[in-house]
Short mmCIF file of C-alpha atoms and ligand atoms in Angstrom, two decimals:
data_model
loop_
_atom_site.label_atom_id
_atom_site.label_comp_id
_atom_site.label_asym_id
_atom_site.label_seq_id
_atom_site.Cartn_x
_atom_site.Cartn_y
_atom_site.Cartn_z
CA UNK A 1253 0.15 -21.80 7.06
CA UNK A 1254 -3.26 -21.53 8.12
CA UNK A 1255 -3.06 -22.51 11.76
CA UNK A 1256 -6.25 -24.95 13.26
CA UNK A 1257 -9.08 -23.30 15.03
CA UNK A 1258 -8.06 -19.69 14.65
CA UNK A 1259 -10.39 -17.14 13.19
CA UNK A 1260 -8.85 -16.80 9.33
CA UNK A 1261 -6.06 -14.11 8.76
CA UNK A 1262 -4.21 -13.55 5.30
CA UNK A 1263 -1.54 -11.00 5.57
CA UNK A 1264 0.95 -9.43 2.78
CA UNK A 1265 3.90 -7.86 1.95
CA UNK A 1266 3.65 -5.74 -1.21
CA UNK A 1267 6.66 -4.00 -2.53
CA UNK A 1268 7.29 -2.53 -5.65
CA UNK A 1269 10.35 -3.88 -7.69
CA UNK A 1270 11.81 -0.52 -7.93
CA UNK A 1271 15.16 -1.82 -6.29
CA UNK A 1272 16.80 -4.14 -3.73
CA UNK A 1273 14.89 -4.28 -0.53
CA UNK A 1274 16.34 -1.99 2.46
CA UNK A 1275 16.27 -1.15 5.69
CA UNK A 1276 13.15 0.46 5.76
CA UNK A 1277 10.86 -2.15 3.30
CA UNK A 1278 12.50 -4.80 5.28
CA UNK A 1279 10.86 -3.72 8.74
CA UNK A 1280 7.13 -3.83 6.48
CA UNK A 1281 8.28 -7.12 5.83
CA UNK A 1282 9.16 -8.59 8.72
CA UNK A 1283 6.55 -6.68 10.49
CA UNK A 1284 3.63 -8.14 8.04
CA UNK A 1285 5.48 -11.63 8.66
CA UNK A 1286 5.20 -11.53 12.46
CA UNK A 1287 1.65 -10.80 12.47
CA UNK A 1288 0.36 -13.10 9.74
CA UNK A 1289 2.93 -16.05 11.81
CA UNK A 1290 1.45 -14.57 15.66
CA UNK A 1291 -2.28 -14.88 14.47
CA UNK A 1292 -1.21 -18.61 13.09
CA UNK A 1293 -2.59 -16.92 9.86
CA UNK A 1294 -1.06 -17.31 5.98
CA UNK A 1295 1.41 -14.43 4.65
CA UNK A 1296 1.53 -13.67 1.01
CA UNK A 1297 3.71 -11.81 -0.72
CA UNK A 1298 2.98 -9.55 -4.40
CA UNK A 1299 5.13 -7.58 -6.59
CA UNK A 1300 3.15 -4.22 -7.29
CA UNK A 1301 5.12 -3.50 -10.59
CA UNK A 1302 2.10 -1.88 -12.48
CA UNK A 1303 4.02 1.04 -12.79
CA UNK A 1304 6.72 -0.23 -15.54
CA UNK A 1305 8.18 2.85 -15.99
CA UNK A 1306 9.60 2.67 -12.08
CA UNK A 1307 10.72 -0.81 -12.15
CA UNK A 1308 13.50 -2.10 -12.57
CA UNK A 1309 14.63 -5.23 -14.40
CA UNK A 1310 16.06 -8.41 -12.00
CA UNK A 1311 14.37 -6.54 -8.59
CA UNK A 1312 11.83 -8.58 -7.77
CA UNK A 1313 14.32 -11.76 -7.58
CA UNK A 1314 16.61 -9.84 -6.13
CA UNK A 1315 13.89 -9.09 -3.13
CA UNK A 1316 12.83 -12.65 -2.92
CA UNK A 1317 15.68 -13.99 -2.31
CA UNK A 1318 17.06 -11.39 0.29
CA UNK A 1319 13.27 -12.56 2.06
CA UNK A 1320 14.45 -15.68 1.95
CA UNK A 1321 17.75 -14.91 3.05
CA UNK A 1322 16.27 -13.42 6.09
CA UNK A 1323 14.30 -16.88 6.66
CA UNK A 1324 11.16 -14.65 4.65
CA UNK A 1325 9.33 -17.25 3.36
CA UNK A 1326 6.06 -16.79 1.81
CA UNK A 1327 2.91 -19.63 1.66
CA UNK A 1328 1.65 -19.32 -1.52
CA UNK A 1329 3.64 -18.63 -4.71
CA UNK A 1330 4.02 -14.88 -4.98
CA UNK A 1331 1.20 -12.41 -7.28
CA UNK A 1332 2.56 -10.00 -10.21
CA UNK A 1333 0.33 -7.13 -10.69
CA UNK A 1334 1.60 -6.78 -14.41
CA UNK A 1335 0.01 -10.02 -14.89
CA UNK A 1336 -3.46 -8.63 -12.92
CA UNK A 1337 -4.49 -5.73 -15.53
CA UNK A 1338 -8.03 -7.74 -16.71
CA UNK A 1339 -8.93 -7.96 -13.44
CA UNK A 1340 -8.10 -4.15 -12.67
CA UNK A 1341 -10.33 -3.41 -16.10
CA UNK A 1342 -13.22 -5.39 -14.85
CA UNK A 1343 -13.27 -3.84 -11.39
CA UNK A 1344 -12.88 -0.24 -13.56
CA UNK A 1345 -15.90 -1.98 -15.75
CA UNK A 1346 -18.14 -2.41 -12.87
CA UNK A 1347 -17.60 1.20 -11.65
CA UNK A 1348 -18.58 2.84 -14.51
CA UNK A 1349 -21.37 1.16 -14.66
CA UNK A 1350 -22.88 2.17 -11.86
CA UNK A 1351 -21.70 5.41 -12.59
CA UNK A 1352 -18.96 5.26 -9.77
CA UNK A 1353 -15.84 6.02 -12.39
CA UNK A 1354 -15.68 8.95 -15.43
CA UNK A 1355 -13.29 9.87 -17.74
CA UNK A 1356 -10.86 12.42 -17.19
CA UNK A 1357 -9.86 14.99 -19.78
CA UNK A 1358 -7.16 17.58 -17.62
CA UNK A 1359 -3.58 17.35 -17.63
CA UNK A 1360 -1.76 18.73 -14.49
CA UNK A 1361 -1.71 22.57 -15.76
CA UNK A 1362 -4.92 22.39 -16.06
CA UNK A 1363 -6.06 21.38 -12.90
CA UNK A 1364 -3.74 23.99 -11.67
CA UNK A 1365 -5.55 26.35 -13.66
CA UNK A 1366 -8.21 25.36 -12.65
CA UNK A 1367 -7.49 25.58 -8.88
CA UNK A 1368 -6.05 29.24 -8.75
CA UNK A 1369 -9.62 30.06 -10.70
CA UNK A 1370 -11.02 29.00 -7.16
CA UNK A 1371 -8.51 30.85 -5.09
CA UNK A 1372 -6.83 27.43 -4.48
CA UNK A 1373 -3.39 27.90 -5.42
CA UNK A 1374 -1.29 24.51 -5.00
CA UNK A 1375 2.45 25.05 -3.37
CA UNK A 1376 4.77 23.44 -5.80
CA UNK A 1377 4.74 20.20 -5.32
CA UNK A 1378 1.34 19.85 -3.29
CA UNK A 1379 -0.53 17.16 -4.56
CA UNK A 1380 -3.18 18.67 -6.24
CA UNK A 1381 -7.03 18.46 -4.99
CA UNK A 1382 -9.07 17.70 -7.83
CA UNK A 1383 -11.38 20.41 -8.36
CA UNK A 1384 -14.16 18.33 -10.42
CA UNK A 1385 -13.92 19.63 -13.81
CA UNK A 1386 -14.62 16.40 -15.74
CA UNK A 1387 -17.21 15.57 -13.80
CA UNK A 1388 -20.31 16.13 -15.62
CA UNK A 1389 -18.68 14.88 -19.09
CA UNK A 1390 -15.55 16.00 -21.29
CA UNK A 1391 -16.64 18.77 -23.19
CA UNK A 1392 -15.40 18.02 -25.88
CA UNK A 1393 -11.32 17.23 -24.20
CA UNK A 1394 -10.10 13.53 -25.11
CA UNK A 1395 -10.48 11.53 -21.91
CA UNK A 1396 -6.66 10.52 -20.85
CA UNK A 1397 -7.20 9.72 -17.19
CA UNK A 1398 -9.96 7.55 -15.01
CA UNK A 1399 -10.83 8.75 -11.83
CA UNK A 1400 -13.22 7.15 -8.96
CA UNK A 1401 -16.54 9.50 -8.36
CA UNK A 1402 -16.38 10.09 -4.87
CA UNK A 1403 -19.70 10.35 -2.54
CA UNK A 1404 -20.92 13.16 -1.23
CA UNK A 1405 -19.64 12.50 2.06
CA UNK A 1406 -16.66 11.44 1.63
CA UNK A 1407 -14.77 11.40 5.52
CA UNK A 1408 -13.23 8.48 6.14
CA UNK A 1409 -12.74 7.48 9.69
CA UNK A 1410 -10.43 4.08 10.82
CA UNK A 1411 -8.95 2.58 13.40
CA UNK A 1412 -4.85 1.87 12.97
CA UNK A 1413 -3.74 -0.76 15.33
CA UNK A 1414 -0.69 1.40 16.29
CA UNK A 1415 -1.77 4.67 15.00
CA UNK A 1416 -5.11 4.71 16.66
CA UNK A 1417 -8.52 6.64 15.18
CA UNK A 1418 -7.50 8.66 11.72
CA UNK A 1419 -10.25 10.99 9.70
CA UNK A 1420 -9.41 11.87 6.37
CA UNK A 1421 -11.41 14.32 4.33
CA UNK A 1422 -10.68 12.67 0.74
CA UNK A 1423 -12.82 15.20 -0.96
CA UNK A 1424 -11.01 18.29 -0.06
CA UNK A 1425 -7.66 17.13 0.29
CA UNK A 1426 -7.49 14.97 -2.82
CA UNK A 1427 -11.42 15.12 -4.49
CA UNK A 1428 -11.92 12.64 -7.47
CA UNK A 1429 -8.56 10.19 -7.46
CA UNK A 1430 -7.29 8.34 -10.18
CA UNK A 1431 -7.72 4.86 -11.01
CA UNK A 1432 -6.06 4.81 -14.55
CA UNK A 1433 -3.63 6.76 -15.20
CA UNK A 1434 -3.15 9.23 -18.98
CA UNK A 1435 -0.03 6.95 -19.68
CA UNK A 1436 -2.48 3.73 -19.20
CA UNK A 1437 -0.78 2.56 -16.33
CA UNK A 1438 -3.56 1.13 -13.45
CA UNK A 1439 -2.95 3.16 -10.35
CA UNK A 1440 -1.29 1.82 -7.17
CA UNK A 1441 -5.02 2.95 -5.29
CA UNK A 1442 -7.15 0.16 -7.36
CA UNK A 1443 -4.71 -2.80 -8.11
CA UNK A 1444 -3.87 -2.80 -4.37
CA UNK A 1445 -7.36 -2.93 -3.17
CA UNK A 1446 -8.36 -5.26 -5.99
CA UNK A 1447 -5.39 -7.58 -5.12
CA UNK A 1448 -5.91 -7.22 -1.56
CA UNK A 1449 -9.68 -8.38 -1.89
CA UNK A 1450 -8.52 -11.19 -4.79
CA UNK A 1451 -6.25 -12.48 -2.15
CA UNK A 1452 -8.51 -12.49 0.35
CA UNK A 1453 -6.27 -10.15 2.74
CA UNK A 1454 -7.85 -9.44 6.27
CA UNK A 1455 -4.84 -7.41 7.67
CA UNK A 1456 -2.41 -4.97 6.02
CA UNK A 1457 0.84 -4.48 7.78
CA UNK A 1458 2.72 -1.95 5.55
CA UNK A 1459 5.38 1.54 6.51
CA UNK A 1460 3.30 4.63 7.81
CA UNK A 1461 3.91 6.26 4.77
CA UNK A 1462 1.33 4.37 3.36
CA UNK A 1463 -1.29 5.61 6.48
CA UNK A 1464 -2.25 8.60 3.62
CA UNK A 1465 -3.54 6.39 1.42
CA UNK A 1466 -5.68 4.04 3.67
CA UNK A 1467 -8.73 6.34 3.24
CA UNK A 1468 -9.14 6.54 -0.38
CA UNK A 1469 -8.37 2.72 0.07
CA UNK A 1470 -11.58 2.27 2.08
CA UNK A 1471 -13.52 4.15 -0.19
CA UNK A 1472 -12.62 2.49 -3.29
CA UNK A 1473 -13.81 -1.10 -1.21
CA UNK A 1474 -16.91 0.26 -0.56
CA UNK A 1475 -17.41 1.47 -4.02
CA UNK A 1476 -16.59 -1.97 -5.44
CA UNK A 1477 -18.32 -3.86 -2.50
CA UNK A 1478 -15.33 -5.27 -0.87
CA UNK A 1479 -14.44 -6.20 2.62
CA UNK A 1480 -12.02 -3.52 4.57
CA UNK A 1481 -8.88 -5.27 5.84
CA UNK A 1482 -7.34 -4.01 9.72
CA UNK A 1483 -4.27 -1.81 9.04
CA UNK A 1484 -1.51 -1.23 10.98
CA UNK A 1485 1.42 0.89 10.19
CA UNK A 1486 4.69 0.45 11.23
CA UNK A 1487 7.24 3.20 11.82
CA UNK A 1488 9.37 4.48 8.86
CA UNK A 1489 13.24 4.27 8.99
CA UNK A 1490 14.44 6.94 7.99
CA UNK A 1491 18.06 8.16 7.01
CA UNK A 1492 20.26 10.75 8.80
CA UNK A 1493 18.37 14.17 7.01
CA UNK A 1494 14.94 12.68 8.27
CA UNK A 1495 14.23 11.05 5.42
CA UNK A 1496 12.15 7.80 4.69
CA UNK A 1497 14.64 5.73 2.75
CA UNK A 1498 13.43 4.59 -0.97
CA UNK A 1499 14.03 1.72 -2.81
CA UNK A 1500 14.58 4.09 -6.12
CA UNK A 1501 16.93 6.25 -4.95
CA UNK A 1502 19.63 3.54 -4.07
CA UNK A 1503 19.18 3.82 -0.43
CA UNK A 1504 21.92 2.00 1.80
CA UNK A 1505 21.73 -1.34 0.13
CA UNK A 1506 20.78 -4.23 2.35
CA UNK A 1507 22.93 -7.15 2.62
CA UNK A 1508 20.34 -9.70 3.80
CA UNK A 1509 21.15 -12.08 6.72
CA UNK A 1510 21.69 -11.73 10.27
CA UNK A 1511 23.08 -8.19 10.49
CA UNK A 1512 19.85 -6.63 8.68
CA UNK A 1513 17.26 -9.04 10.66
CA UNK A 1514 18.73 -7.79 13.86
CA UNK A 1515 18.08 -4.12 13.16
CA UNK A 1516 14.96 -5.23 11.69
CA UNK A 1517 13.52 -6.32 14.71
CA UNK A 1518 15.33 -3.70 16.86
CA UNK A 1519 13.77 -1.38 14.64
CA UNK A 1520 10.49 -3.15 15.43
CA UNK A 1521 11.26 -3.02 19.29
CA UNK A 1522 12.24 -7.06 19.52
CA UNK A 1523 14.95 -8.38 20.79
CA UNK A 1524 17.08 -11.06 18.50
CA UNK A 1525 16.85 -14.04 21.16
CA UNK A 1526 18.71 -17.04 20.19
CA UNK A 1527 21.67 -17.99 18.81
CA UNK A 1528 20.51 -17.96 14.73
CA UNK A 1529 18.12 -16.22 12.50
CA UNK A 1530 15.35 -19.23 12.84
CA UNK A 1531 15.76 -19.22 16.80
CA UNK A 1532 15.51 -14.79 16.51
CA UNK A 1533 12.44 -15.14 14.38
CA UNK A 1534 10.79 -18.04 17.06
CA UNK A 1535 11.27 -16.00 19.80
CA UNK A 1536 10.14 -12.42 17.93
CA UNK A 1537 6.39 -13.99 17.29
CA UNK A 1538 5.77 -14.23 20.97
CA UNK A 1539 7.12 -11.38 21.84
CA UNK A 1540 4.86 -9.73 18.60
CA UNK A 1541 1.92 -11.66 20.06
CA UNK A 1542 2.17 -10.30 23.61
CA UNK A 1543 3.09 -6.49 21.77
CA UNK A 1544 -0.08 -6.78 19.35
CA UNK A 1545 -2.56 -9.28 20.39
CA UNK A 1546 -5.88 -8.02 18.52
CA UNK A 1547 -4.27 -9.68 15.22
CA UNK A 1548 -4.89 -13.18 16.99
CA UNK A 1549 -8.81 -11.75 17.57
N1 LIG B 1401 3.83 -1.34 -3.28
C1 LIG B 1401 3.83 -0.40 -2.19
C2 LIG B 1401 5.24 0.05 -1.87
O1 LIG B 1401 6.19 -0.67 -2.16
C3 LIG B 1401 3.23 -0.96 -0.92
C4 LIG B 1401 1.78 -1.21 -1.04
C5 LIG B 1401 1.07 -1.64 0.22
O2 LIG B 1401 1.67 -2.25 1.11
O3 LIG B 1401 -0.13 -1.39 0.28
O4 LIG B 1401 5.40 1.12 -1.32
#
């Protein structure tokens, strides 16, 4: 709950219902719970299942009570972004018209195409740079996709609270992003950044993964007119090959309780101090608040 006298802090955990929670979305959890409980702040949680096609049925309980399980809880009932799309259109209205958002006639050969005609050839499975073509109108293609316009300058420079001072060129690594996509499903990059704003959310605690996306993050908020959160990202888990573990692809599932709350917070670099779950959790929030004290600020 909002804590007395402290400057205001609304944090979030976000996941997408596209399977139990595990190891590694339980660490953004418990990570975005620490801070939000350290700074005496609120902590929300919202299930980013705008992309149907990836969910699946019964996952979103299923996380909310392994949250709970943990000793999770959230303050405020939690958001459902399939329940969000008229506010996604309306923020999508108010870009266009300022002229900030254009319709988007290329499928993905095309902008491949398009991209070895500059001497840009994409590796297979680069994501591709959009190379503008829709830019100054359709020519005569049906629009499918909606993408943001980006400014002229658009280098992005932030400040991670563990990953220090990032600087992202959005135009030439990405150019012209995608807010709707051809299949009519709202992109992750605007209902996040709407939701975060709706909600109010001053700091995002989230998996580093998610570090590649803060730019075009901050430059959708400015192009709507909405306040930047603080960011910190939290070190993935990641499986014996290397690899960050995904919800979708079944990774080790997580029986919630004790065992995965201690390697939780080892994970995090806390100690389990205590003899239960409530007593581990106590004593993790002062050690968070000595480990991170800007989010108290
Ligand atoms: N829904 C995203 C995921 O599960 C996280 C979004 C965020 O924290 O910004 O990967």
């Amino acid at each position: 709950m909002a804590g007395g006298g402290r400057s205001r802090y609304v944090g979030r955990f976000a996941p997408s219902p596209t399977g139990p929670l595990h190891l590694g979305s339980l660490v953004a959890a418990l990570g975005s719970w620490l801070d939000a409980r350290a700074s005496g702040g609120q902590w929300l949680v919202r299930i980013e299942d705008v992309d149907a096609p990836r969910c699946r049925d019964g996952a979103a309980a299923t996380i909310l009570q392994q949250l709970a399980a943990c000793g999770l809880h959230p303050d405020a009932p939690p958001w459902v972004q399939s329940r969000r799309a008229t506010a996604y259109a309306h923020a999508l209205d108010a870009l266009r018209a300022r002229g900030l958002a254009y319709a988007c006639g290329c499928s993905r050969r095309a902008i491949e195409q398009a991209l070895c005609a500059q001497g840009r050839a994409p590796e297979p499975g680069d994501e591709l740079p959009y190379p503008g073509t829709c830019r100054d109108g359709l020519r005569g293609a049906p629009p499918r996709a909606w993408r943001l316009r980006l400014p002229d300058d658009a280098t992005v420079q932030w400040s991670d609270r563990r990953i220090g001072v990032q600087r992202e060129d959005v135009a030439r690594r990405i150019g012209d992003f995608v807010l709707r996509r051809a299949d009519a499903v709202w992109a992750y990059q605007l209902a996040v950044v709407v939701d975060d704003a709706a909600q109010g959310v001053t700091d995002v605690v989230r998996g580093e993964d998610l570090a590649a996306s803060t730019a075009r993050q901050m430059l959708l908020q400015r192009a709507l007119g909405v306040p930047t959160p603080r960011y910190l990202h939290l070190p993935l888990v990641r499986d014996a090959q290397g690899r960050k573990l995904s919800k979708s692809e079944a990774a080790a599932p997580l029986r919630p309780g004790a065992p995965a709350l201690r390697a939780a917070l080892r994970h995090l670099g806390l100690r389990a101090q205590g003899a239960h779950g409530a007593e581990w959790l106590a004593s993790a929030v002062a050690q968070w608040r000595a480990a991170w004290p800007s989010a108290a600020a």
